[in-house]
Amino acid sequence: MQVYLDNNATTMTDPKVVEAMMPYFSEVYGNPNSLHKFGTASHPALQKALDQVYTAINASDNDDIIFTSCATESNNWVLKSVWIDKIVNGDKNHIVTTEVEHPSILSTCRFLEDQGVKVTYLPVNEKGIVEAHTVKSFITDKTALVSVMWANNETGMIFPIEEIGAICKEKGVLFHTDGVQAVGKIPVDVQKVDVDFMSFSAHKFHGPKGVGGLYIKDSQPLTPHFHGGEHMGGRRSGTLNVPGIVGMGEAIELATKDIESTMVKVREKRDRLEDALLEIIPDTFVVGSRDKRTPNTMLISIRGVEGEGMLWDLNRYDIGASTGSACASEDLEANTVMLAIGADHELAHTGIRLSLSRFTTDAEIDYTIEHFRQAVERLRSISSSYAKVQPTPGGEAGECYMPHHMAH
Ligand code: 7TS
C-alpha cells in the first residue's frame, strides 16, 4: 500500500479536473487574446472558471480575481507592489507580518528590509497562533500593509482573520492574507472578512500545479508585477494558462461545494489517526488544539525521534509525510513553529507533519498507525538521547499539549 500524507505540500489532481482540462491542450489551444475563433473558443471556459472561483470564495462583482502562476507569485506581487505604491511612492515605511509565514512571504519581506522597509515579524503564542490584539499593537501610522496567513501550513492552525481584518479596516491599513492552506479546506468567504488581498493556489486543492490567483477586494489598484501585453485588464500580463485556469475552476468547485461534509469526513480520519498515535506512542504531542486547526493537518512530535529519520523510515513503508514545509525541509533546520511555541531545540527537530485529503481512506489510516508505531520503536531503540528520558504516557488528544519536561 502507498499512503500519501503530504497534502499540504501538494495534492493529487482530481481525475475529474484532469478530464476538464484535457480539451484545452490540443483541441481548444488558441491564444485567448487572439481575435479569431481559435482564440475566442476558450472564452466560455475561462468565464466558467472565473465564475467557479468567485462562487467558491463568495467574491462580489466589484472584486477582482487575477490568475497567477502560483501563490508564491501572488504573495510576491502584493508585498512588492504595496511597497512601490505606499512606501516608495507614498509616506509609509512599515509592514507587519508573522514569524511563521511561508518563505514566499518571509523571503520577500527580507528583500524589502534590504530596500529599507521596516518589517515586524510577530511571534505565535504557545497555542501556535498570532492574536488580533498583538497585530493591533504593532500597527503604526506608517504601516502600509499587514500580511497574516489564514491557516498555517505546518500546524494547520487557523488564525483570527476576521478580527485582524476588522482591526486593519479600523486603522486604515491594507490587509493581505495568504489563503493557500485555507481555500478548499475550510469555508472561506471574502465577504465575511475584511481582506483586501488573498492569495491561493490550485495544486493545494486537487487542482493542477502552476496556477494560482490573487483576490483583490473592490478591484483596488495595485501596481502590476508583470508588464506586457495587457492581459487581464493590464493587471497581470502573460498569455493565460487556459488548461490550468480551467482546472483550477473545476478543482475549487469540487473542493468547496460540499465543504462542510467533506471536513467532517477528513477530520474524523485525522482525529482517529491522531488519537491512535498519541495513545500507542509514549512521549508524543500534537501542536495546536484540534478545533482551531484545518481538519486535515497534524504536526506531531515524538521525543527522541528526529523528524528526518522518521521521514525516511516512513518512506520505506511507502508513507509520504513531511517534517514541515517541503520548501524549507532541505536545510534540516529546526521547525520554526515548534520553536515559536516554546519547544526546546531537540524537540523542534522531531516534528512530523501528516496532512490528509478527501481521498485519504480508512485503510490508509490503519496502515499508517501500524507502520508509524514500528518506525518509532525502531528509531527509539537506536536513539541515544531517548534512552535517557523517562517515558511518560502519550499526549492528550485535542489539546495544545506540551508536557513540562518536554519544554525548556
Ligand atoms: N503559502 C503557503 C501557506 C503555503 O503552504 C505554500 C506552499 C505556498 C504559499 C506556496 O504555494 P505555491 O503555489 O507557490 O506552491 N507550501 C508548501 C508546504 O507546506 N510544503 O510544501 C509546499
GROMACS .gro file of C-alpha atoms and ligand atoms in nm:
model
  430
    1MET     CA    1   0.000   0.000   0.000
    2GLN     CA    2   0.113   0.356  -0.069
    3VAL     CA    3  -0.011   0.634   0.158
    4TYR     CA    4   0.025   0.999   0.068
    5LEU     CA    5   0.001   1.217   0.377
    6ASP     CA    6   0.169   1.530   0.245
    7ASN     CA    7  -0.133   1.709   0.107
    8ASN     CA    8  -0.024   2.045   0.249
    9ALA     CA    9   0.275   2.030   0.013
   10THR     CA   10   0.063   1.939  -0.287
   11THR     CA   11  -0.235   1.724  -0.376
   12MET     CA   12  -0.323   1.470  -0.640
   13THR     CA   13  -0.502   1.640  -0.927
   14ASP     CA   14  -0.860   1.513  -0.912
   15PRO     CA   15  -0.921   1.293  -1.221
   16LYS     CA   16  -1.236   1.498  -1.291
   17VAL     CA   17  -1.017   1.808  -1.304
   18VAL     CA   18  -0.774   1.643  -1.546
   19GLU     CA   19  -1.068   1.545  -1.765
   20ALA     CA   20  -1.199   1.903  -1.772
   21MET     CA   21  -0.854   2.033  -1.866
   22MET     CA   22  -0.774   1.792  -2.149
   23PRO     CA   23  -0.954   1.965  -2.440
   24TYR     CA   24  -0.766   2.287  -2.366
   25PHE     CA   25  -0.428   2.137  -2.454
   26SER     CA   26  -0.489   2.007  -2.802
   27GLU     CA   27  -0.841   2.096  -2.918
   28VAL     CA   28  -0.903   2.447  -2.790
   29TYR     CA   29  -0.547   2.573  -2.799
   30GLY     CA   30  -0.581   2.925  -2.940
   31ASN     CA   31  -0.450   3.225  -2.752
   32PRO     CA   32  -0.749   3.375  -2.572
   33ASN     CA   33  -0.627   3.721  -2.676
   34SER     CA   34  -0.645   3.634  -3.046
   35LEU     CA   35  -0.948   3.768  -3.224
   36HIS     CA   36  -1.010   3.464  -3.445
   37LYS     CA   37  -1.231   3.175  -3.345
   38PHE     CA   38  -0.939   2.959  -3.230
   39GLY     CA   39  -0.873   3.222  -2.965
   40THR     CA   40  -1.228   3.310  -2.871
   41ALA     CA   41  -1.320   2.941  -2.841
   42SER     CA   42  -1.159   2.939  -2.496
   43HIS     CA   43  -1.360   3.234  -2.364
   44PRO     CA   44  -1.663   3.042  -2.232
   45ALA     CA   45  -1.433   2.804  -2.039
   46LEU     CA   46  -1.232   3.092  -1.892
   47GLN     CA   47  -1.552   3.268  -1.790
   48LYS     CA   48  -1.681   2.947  -1.631
   49ALA     CA   49  -1.357   2.907  -1.434
   50LEU     CA   50  -1.374   3.266  -1.317
   51ASP     CA   51  -1.735   3.217  -1.206
   52GLN     CA   52  -1.637   2.899  -1.022
   53VAL     CA   53  -1.366   3.083  -0.827
   54TYR     CA   54  -1.595   3.381  -0.749
   55THR     CA   55  -1.864   3.145  -0.619
   56ALA     CA   56  -1.621   2.933  -0.415
   57ILE     CA   57  -1.490   3.228  -0.213
   58ASN     CA   58  -1.810   3.434  -0.238
   59ALA     CA   59  -1.641   3.728  -0.409
   60SER     CA   60  -1.866   4.011  -0.523
   61ASP     CA   61  -1.890   4.156  -0.875
   62ASN     CA   62  -1.686   4.459  -0.765
   63ASP     CA   63  -1.391   4.243  -0.670
   64ASP     CA   64  -1.114   4.125  -0.898
   65ILE     CA   65  -0.970   3.776  -0.917
   66ILE     CA   66  -0.645   3.767  -1.113
   67PHE     CA   67  -0.493   3.438  -1.228
   68THR     CA   68  -0.126   3.394  -1.146
   69SER     CA   69   0.122   3.107  -1.179
   70CYS     CA   70   0.121   3.013  -0.809
   71ALA     CA   71   0.074   3.156  -0.463
   72THR     CA   72   0.443   3.244  -0.444
   73GLU     CA   73   0.380   3.485  -0.730
   74SER     CA   74   0.062   3.623  -0.569
   75ASN     CA   75   0.244   3.681  -0.239
   76ASN     CA   76   0.541   3.848  -0.408
   77TRP     CA   77   0.310   4.066  -0.613
   78VAL     CA   78   0.116   4.202  -0.317
   79LEU     CA   79   0.419   4.275  -0.099
   80LYS     CA   80   0.635   4.432  -0.371
   81SER     CA   81   0.354   4.634  -0.522
   82VAL     CA   82   0.232   4.767  -0.188
   83TRP     CA   83   0.596   4.864  -0.127
   84ILE     CA   84   0.605   5.057  -0.456
   85ASP     CA   85   0.259   5.210  -0.415
   86LYS     CA   86   0.262   5.302  -0.045
   87ILE     CA   87   0.627   5.320   0.057
   88VAL     CA   88   0.835   5.421  -0.248
   89ASN     CA   89   0.557   5.644  -0.384
   90GLY     CA   90   0.381   5.714  -0.053
   91ASP     CA   91   0.455   5.814   0.304
   92LYS     CA   92   0.454   5.469   0.471
   93ASN     CA   93   0.757   5.263   0.570
   94HIS     CA   94   0.634   4.957   0.760
   95ILE     CA   95   0.489   4.608   0.704
   96VAL     CA   96   0.354   4.377   0.974
   97THR     CA   97   0.368   4.000   0.925
   98THR     CA   98   0.434   3.687   1.133
   99GLU     CA   99   0.735   3.468   1.201
  100VAL     CA  100   0.550   3.163   1.072
  101GLU     CA  101   0.453   3.272   0.722
  102HIS     CA  102   0.553   3.066   0.420
  103PRO     CA  103   0.900   3.151   0.276
  104SER     CA  104   0.733   3.329  -0.017
  105ILE     CA  105   0.628   3.596   0.235
  106LEU     CA  106   0.930   3.581   0.466
  107SER     CA  107   1.196   3.596   0.194
  108THR     CA  108   1.013   3.878   0.019
  109CYS     CA  109   0.998   4.069   0.348
  110ARG     CA  110   1.372   4.020   0.394
  111PHE     CA  111   1.429   4.152   0.042
  112LEU     CA  112   1.215   4.455   0.129
  113GLU     CA  113   1.412   4.509   0.451
  114ASP     CA  114   1.723   4.531   0.233
  115GLN     CA  115   1.545   4.810   0.045
  116GLY     CA  116   1.491   4.998   0.371
  117VAL     CA  117   1.141   4.882   0.467
  118LYS     CA  118   1.075   4.819   0.836
  119VAL     CA  119   0.919   4.478   0.889
  120THR     CA  120   0.769   4.349   1.214
  121TYR     CA  121   0.761   3.967   1.237
  122LEU     CA  122   0.505   3.876   1.502
  123PRO     CA  123   0.566   3.558   1.702
  124VAL     CA  124   0.295   3.299   1.755
  125ASN     CA  125   0.180   3.236   2.109
  126GLU     CA  126   0.212   2.900   2.286
  127LYS     CA  127  -0.102   2.786   2.103
  128GLY     CA  128   0.063   2.845   1.767
  129ILE     CA  129  -0.144   3.147   1.661
  130VAL     CA  130  -0.099   3.521   1.634
  131GLU     CA  131  -0.367   3.703   1.824
  132ALA     CA  132  -0.552   4.000   1.678
  133HIS     CA  133  -0.465   4.234   1.968
  134THR     CA  134  -0.094   4.162   1.907
  135VAL     CA  135  -0.133   4.267   1.544
  136LYS     CA  136  -0.315   4.582   1.658
  137SER     CA  137  -0.042   4.682   1.899
  138PHE     CA  138   0.220   4.688   1.623
  139ILE     CA  139   0.027   4.890   1.364
  140THR     CA  140   0.151   5.250   1.341
  141ASP     CA  141   0.054   5.541   1.120
  142LYS     CA  142   0.347   5.436   0.899
  143THR     CA  143   0.216   5.082   0.843
  144ALA     CA  144   0.135   5.015   0.478
  145LEU     CA  145   0.030   4.650   0.499
  146VAL     CA  146  -0.050   4.367   0.737
  147SER     CA  147   0.008   4.018   0.592
  148VAL     CA  148  -0.108   3.727   0.807
  149MET     CA  149  -0.179   3.378   0.675
  150TRP     CA  150  -0.530   3.233   0.710
  151ALA     CA  151  -0.407   2.890   0.815
  152ASN     CA  152  -0.054   2.772   0.885
  153ASN     CA  153   0.090   2.508   0.652
  154GLU     CA  154   0.287   2.324   0.920
  155THR     CA  155   0.043   2.308   1.211
  156GLY     CA  156  -0.288   2.373   1.035
  157MET     CA  157  -0.362   2.641   1.298
  158ILE     CA  158  -0.632   2.882   1.179
  159PHE     CA  159  -0.554   3.247   1.253
  160PRO     CA  160  -0.822   3.501   1.360
  161ILE     CA  161  -0.850   3.658   1.016
  162GLU     CA  162  -1.192   3.810   1.075
  163GLU     CA  163  -1.070   4.004   1.381
  164ILE     CA  164  -0.741   4.105   1.218
  165GLY     CA  165  -0.931   4.226   0.911
  166ALA     CA  166  -1.160   4.438   1.128
  167ILE     CA  167  -0.860   4.593   1.304
  168CYS     CA  168  -0.687   4.674   0.974
  169LYS     CA  169  -1.004   4.833   0.842
  170GLU     CA  170  -1.042   5.043   1.157
  171LYS     CA  171  -0.679   5.154   1.129
  172GLY     CA  172  -0.698   5.218   0.754
  173VAL     CA  173  -0.421   4.967   0.676
  174LEU     CA  174  -0.425   4.726   0.381
  175PHE     CA  175  -0.466   4.361   0.478
  176HIS     CA  176  -0.335   4.063   0.283
  177THR     CA  177  -0.390   3.703   0.379
  178ASP     CA  178  -0.213   3.400   0.237
  179GLY     CA  179  -0.516   3.177   0.197
  180VAL     CA  180  -0.328   2.883   0.044
  181GLN     CA  181  -0.394   2.640   0.328
  182ALA     CA  182  -0.748   2.761   0.390
  183VAL     CA  183  -0.913   2.763   0.047
  184GLY     CA  184  -1.067   2.421  -0.017
  185LYS     CA  185  -1.004   2.304   0.340
  186ILE     CA  186  -1.227   2.531   0.546
  187PRO     CA  187  -1.506   2.769   0.442
  188VAL     CA  188  -1.357   3.091   0.301
  189ASP     CA  189  -1.600   3.377   0.248
  190VAL     CA  190  -1.434   3.703   0.147
  191GLN     CA  191  -1.750   3.896   0.227
  192LYS     CA  192  -1.738   3.788   0.590
  193VAL     CA  193  -1.381   3.908   0.639
  194ASP     CA  194  -1.223   4.241   0.557
  195VAL     CA  195  -0.933   4.122   0.344
  196ASP     CA  196  -0.801   4.346   0.069
  197PHE     CA  197  -0.592   4.072  -0.092
  198MET     CA  198  -0.594   3.694  -0.067
  199SER     CA  199  -0.352   3.451  -0.235
  200PHE     CA  200  -0.444   3.095  -0.327
  201SER     CA  201  -0.302   2.807  -0.527
  202ALA     CA  202  -0.480   2.536  -0.727
  203HIS     CA  203  -0.243   2.247  -0.651
  204LYS     CA  204  -0.334   2.265  -0.281
  205PHE     CA  205  -0.698   2.174  -0.351
  206HIS     CA  206  -0.662   1.896  -0.609
  207GLY     CA  207  -0.610   2.131  -0.900
  208PRO     CA  208  -0.307   2.143  -1.130
  209LYS     CA  209   0.033   2.287  -1.042
  210GLY     CA  210   0.144   2.615  -1.194
  211VAL     CA  211  -0.177   2.812  -1.147
  212GLY     CA  212  -0.297   3.027  -0.860
  213GLY     CA  213  -0.473   3.350  -0.800
  214LEU     CA  214  -0.498   3.677  -0.620
  215TYR     CA  215  -0.829   3.807  -0.490
  216ILE     CA  216  -0.844   4.189  -0.483
  217LYS     CA  217  -1.130   4.350  -0.292
  218ASP     CA  218  -1.319   4.623  -0.477
  219SER     CA  219  -1.073   4.590  -0.767
  220GLN     CA  220  -0.847   4.836  -0.591
  221PRO     CA  221  -0.530   4.948  -0.768
  222LEU     CA  222  -0.211   4.750  -0.726
  223THR     CA  223   0.089   4.820  -0.948
  224PRO     CA  224   0.130   4.524  -1.185
  225HIS     CA  225   0.414   4.286  -1.122
  226PHE     CA  226   0.426   4.159  -1.482
  227HIS     CA  227   0.411   4.425  -1.751
  228GLY     CA  228   0.344   4.320  -2.107
  229GLY     CA  229   0.052   4.252  -2.336
  230GLU     CA  230  -0.215   4.397  -2.108
  231HIS     CA  231  -0.374   4.063  -2.030
  232MET     CA  232  -0.637   4.057  -1.757
  233GLY     CA  233  -0.706   4.425  -1.797
  234GLY     CA  234  -0.334   4.502  -1.766
  235ARG     CA  235  -0.321   4.372  -1.410
  236ARG     CA  236  -0.106   4.067  -1.487
  237SER     CA  237   0.036   4.025  -1.834
  238GLY     CA  238   0.130   3.693  -1.990
  239THR     CA  239  -0.070   3.453  -2.208
  240LEU     CA  240  -0.332   3.288  -1.993
  241ASN     CA  241  -0.269   2.931  -1.881
  242VAL     CA  242  -0.604   2.817  -2.019
  243PRO     CA  243  -0.588   2.446  -1.919
  244GLY     CA  244  -0.457   2.542  -1.575
  245ILE     CA  245  -0.726   2.801  -1.519
  246VAL     CA  246  -0.998   2.560  -1.634
  247GLY     CA  247  -0.853   2.304  -1.393
  248MET     CA  248  -0.844   2.549  -1.105
  249GLY     CA  249  -1.208   2.643  -1.163
  250GLU     CA  250  -1.317   2.280  -1.163
  251ALA     CA  251  -1.099   2.197  -0.862
  252ILE     CA  252  -1.222   2.484  -0.646
  253GLU     CA  253  -1.582   2.396  -0.722
  254LEU     CA  254  -1.526   2.030  -0.632
  255ALA     CA  255  -1.336   2.123  -0.315
  256THR     CA  256  -1.586   2.375  -0.184
  257LYS     CA  257  -1.932   2.261  -0.291
  258ASP     CA  258  -1.979   2.013  -0.004
  259ILE     CA  259  -1.705   2.150   0.217
  260GLU     CA  260  -1.885   2.106   0.548
  261SER     CA  261  -1.948   1.735   0.498
  262THR     CA  262  -1.602   1.679   0.347
  263MET     CA  263  -1.449   1.847   0.652
  264VAL     CA  264  -1.637   1.614   0.884
  265LYS     CA  265  -1.510   1.308   0.699
  266VAL     CA  266  -1.149   1.426   0.674
  267ARG     CA  267  -1.147   1.541   1.038
  268GLU     CA  268  -1.284   1.207   1.153
  269LYS     CA  269  -0.990   1.026   0.988
  270ARG     CA  270  -0.733   1.278   1.108
  271ASP     CA  271  -0.863   1.255   1.466
  272ARG     CA  272  -0.864   0.876   1.458
  273LEU     CA  273  -0.502   0.876   1.341
  274GLU     CA  274  -0.408   1.138   1.600
  275ASP     CA  275  -0.583   0.958   1.886
  276ALA     CA  276  -0.419   0.629   1.795
  277LEU     CA  277  -0.068   0.772   1.766
  278LEU     CA  278  -0.099   0.963   2.094
  279GLU     CA  279  -0.230   0.654   2.265
  280ILE     CA  280   0.014   0.392   2.142
  281ILE     CA  281   0.332   0.600   2.135
  282PRO     CA  282   0.451   0.741   2.469
  283ASP     CA  283   0.614   1.084   2.484
  284THR     CA  284   0.436   1.238   2.187
  285PHE     CA  285   0.238   1.555   2.147
  286VAL     CA  286   0.048   1.732   1.874
  287VAL     CA  287   0.085   2.105   1.819
  288GLY     CA  288  -0.227   2.313   1.849
  289SER     CA  289  -0.577   2.247   1.970
  290ARG     CA  290  -0.780   2.037   1.732
  291ASP     CA  291  -1.080   2.262   1.692
  292LYS     CA  292  -0.857   2.552   1.584
  293ARG     CA  293  -0.685   2.353   1.311
  294THR     CA  294  -0.766   2.279   0.950
  295PRO     CA  295  -0.934   1.937   0.959
  296ASN     CA  296  -0.665   1.758   0.758
  297THR     CA  297  -0.346   1.855   0.943
  298MET     CA  298  -0.142   1.740   1.242
  299LEU     CA  299   0.213   1.824   1.342
  300ILE     CA  300   0.322   1.550   1.579
  301SER     CA  301   0.637   1.549   1.786
  302ILE     CA  302   0.795   1.227   1.906
  303ARG     CA  303   1.060   1.271   2.175
  304GLY     CA  304   1.391   1.112   2.074
  305VAL     CA  305   1.296   1.066   1.708
  306GLU     CA  306   1.445   1.313   1.468
  307GLY     CA  307   1.198   1.426   1.203
  308GLU     CA  308   1.421   1.346   0.906
  309GLY     CA  309   1.494   0.994   1.030
  310MET     CA  310   1.126   0.933   1.078
  311LEU     CA  311   1.051   1.068   0.734
  312TRP     CA  312   1.287   0.818   0.574
  313ASP     CA  313   1.157   0.527   0.779
  314LEU     CA  314   0.802   0.614   0.678
  315ASN     CA  315   0.920   0.644   0.320
  316ARG     CA  316   1.048   0.287   0.334
  317TYR     CA  317   0.692   0.185   0.419
  318ASP     CA  318   0.565   0.394   0.124
  319ILE     CA  319   0.414   0.658   0.351
  320GLY     CA  320   0.475   1.014   0.235
  321ALA     CA  321   0.494   1.268   0.519
  322SER     CA  322   0.691   1.584   0.583
  323THR     CA  323   0.898   1.745   0.855
  324GLY     CA  324   0.720   2.073   0.795
  325SER     CA  325   0.723   2.268   0.478
  326ALA     CA  326   0.879   2.083   0.181
  327CYS     CA  327   1.003   2.416   0.050
  328ALA     CA  328   1.213   2.456   0.365
  329SER     CA  329   1.278   2.095   0.453
  330GLU     CA  330   1.606   2.051   0.266
  331ASP     CA  331   1.802   2.268   0.507
  332LEU     CA  332   1.746   2.038   0.807
  333GLU     CA  333   1.671   2.329   1.037
  334ALA     CA  334   1.462   2.301   1.348
  335ASN     CA  335   1.091   2.355   1.293
  336THR     CA  336   1.034   2.728   1.341
  337VAL     CA  337   0.674   2.691   1.452
  338MET     CA  338   0.773   2.444   1.721
  339LEU     CA  339   1.049   2.674   1.840
  340ALA     CA  340   0.796   2.958   1.841
  341ILE     CA  341   0.555   2.763   2.062
  342GLY     CA  342   0.833   2.706   2.313
  343ALA     CA  343   0.977   2.365   2.221
  344ASP     CA  344   1.344   2.318   2.301
  345HIS     CA  345   1.589   2.275   2.014
  346GLU     CA  346   1.596   1.897   2.032
  347LEU     CA  347   1.219   1.874   2.034
  348ALA     CA  348   1.192   2.120   1.746
  349HIS     CA  349   1.371   1.863   1.528
  350THR     CA  350   1.113   1.595   1.597
  351GLY     CA  351   0.808   1.734   1.419
  352ILE     CA  352   0.636   1.522   1.156
  353ARG     CA  353   0.355   1.677   0.957
  354LEU     CA  354   0.078   1.445   0.842
  355SER     CA  355  -0.172   1.608   0.609
  356LEU     CA  356  -0.472   1.418   0.475
  357SER     CA  357  -0.704   1.488   0.185
  358ARG     CA  358  -1.057   1.398   0.087
  359PHE     CA  359  -0.906   1.099  -0.096
  360THR     CA  360  -0.743   0.951   0.218
  361THR     CA  361  -0.905   0.618   0.308
  362ASP     CA  362  -0.965   0.438   0.638
  363ALA     CA  363  -0.740   0.153   0.523
  364GLU     CA  364  -0.459   0.406   0.470
  365ILE     CA  365  -0.508   0.538   0.821
  366ASP     CA  366  -0.489   0.184   0.966
  367TYR     CA  367  -0.173   0.113   0.766
  368THR     CA  368  -0.015   0.439   0.883
  369ILE     CA  369  -0.093   0.376   1.251
  370GLU     CA  370   0.074   0.037   1.239
  371HIS     CA  371   0.385   0.143   1.046
  372PHE     CA  372   0.426   0.471   1.231
  373ARG     CA  373   0.446   0.273   1.555
  374GLN     CA  374   0.703   0.034   1.408
  375ALA     CA  375   0.916   0.321   1.279
  376VAL     CA  376   0.911   0.497   1.617
  377GLU     CA  377   1.005   0.178   1.801
  378ARG     CA  378   1.297   0.115   1.568
  379LEU     CA  379   1.427   0.470   1.579
  380ARG     CA  380   1.389   0.497   1.956
  381SER     CA  381   1.572   0.168   2.005
  382ILE     CA  382   1.879   0.322   1.837
  383SER     CA  383   1.836   0.674   1.983
  384SER     CA  384   2.100   0.763   2.239
  385SER     CA  385   1.904   1.069   2.357
  386TYR     CA  386   1.575   0.887   2.407
  387ALA     CA  387   1.715   0.620   2.637
  388LYS     CA  388   1.791   0.892   2.893
  389VAL     CA  389   1.433   1.016   2.903
  390GLN     CA  390   1.181   0.852   3.130
  391PRO     CA  391   0.885   0.760   2.908
  392THR     CA  392   0.554   0.918   3.005
  393PRO     CA  393   0.205   0.848   2.875
  394GLY     CA  394   0.107   0.992   2.538
  395GLY     CA  395  -0.036   1.338   2.494
  396GLU     CA  396  -0.395   1.439   2.536
  397ALA     CA  397  -0.594   1.448   2.217
  398GLY     CA  398  -0.730   1.783   2.117
  399GLU     CA  399  -0.508   1.985   2.347
  400CYS     CA  400  -0.213   2.202   2.272
  401TYR     CA  401  -0.008   1.971   2.479
  402MET     CA  402   0.348   2.040   2.582
  403PRO     CA  403   0.440   1.838   2.890
  404HIS     CA  404   0.667   2.042   3.118
  405HIS     CA  405   0.955   1.801   3.094
  406MET     CA  406   0.948   1.842   2.715
  407ALA     CA  407   0.982   2.220   2.713
  408HIS     CA  408   1.296   2.409   2.813
  4097TS     N1  409   0.174   2.983   0.109
  4097TS     C1  410   0.154   2.877   0.191
  4097TS     C2  411   0.086   2.897   0.322
  4097TS     C3  412   0.197   2.750   0.150
  4097TS     O1  413   0.173   2.647   0.231
  4097TS     C4  414   0.262   2.736   0.026
  4097TS     C5  415   0.319   2.604  -0.016
  4097TS     C6  416   0.278   2.848  -0.055
  4097TS     C7  417   0.234   2.972  -0.010
  4097TS     C8  418   0.340   2.842  -0.191
  4097TS     O2  419   0.246   2.798  -0.284
  4097TS     P1  420   0.284   2.776  -0.439
  4097TS     O3  421   0.155   2.788  -0.512
  4097TS     O4  422   0.378   2.884  -0.476
  4097TS     O5  423   0.342   2.641  -0.448
  4097TS     N2  424   0.350   2.522   0.094
  4097TS     C9  425   0.423   2.410   0.096
  4097TS    C10  426   0.433   2.328   0.210
  4097TS     O6  427   0.380   2.349   0.318
  4097TS     N3  428   0.510   2.224   0.181
  4097TS     O7  429   0.548   2.235   0.054
  4097TS    C11  430   0.494   2.349   0.000
   0.00000   0.00000   0.00000
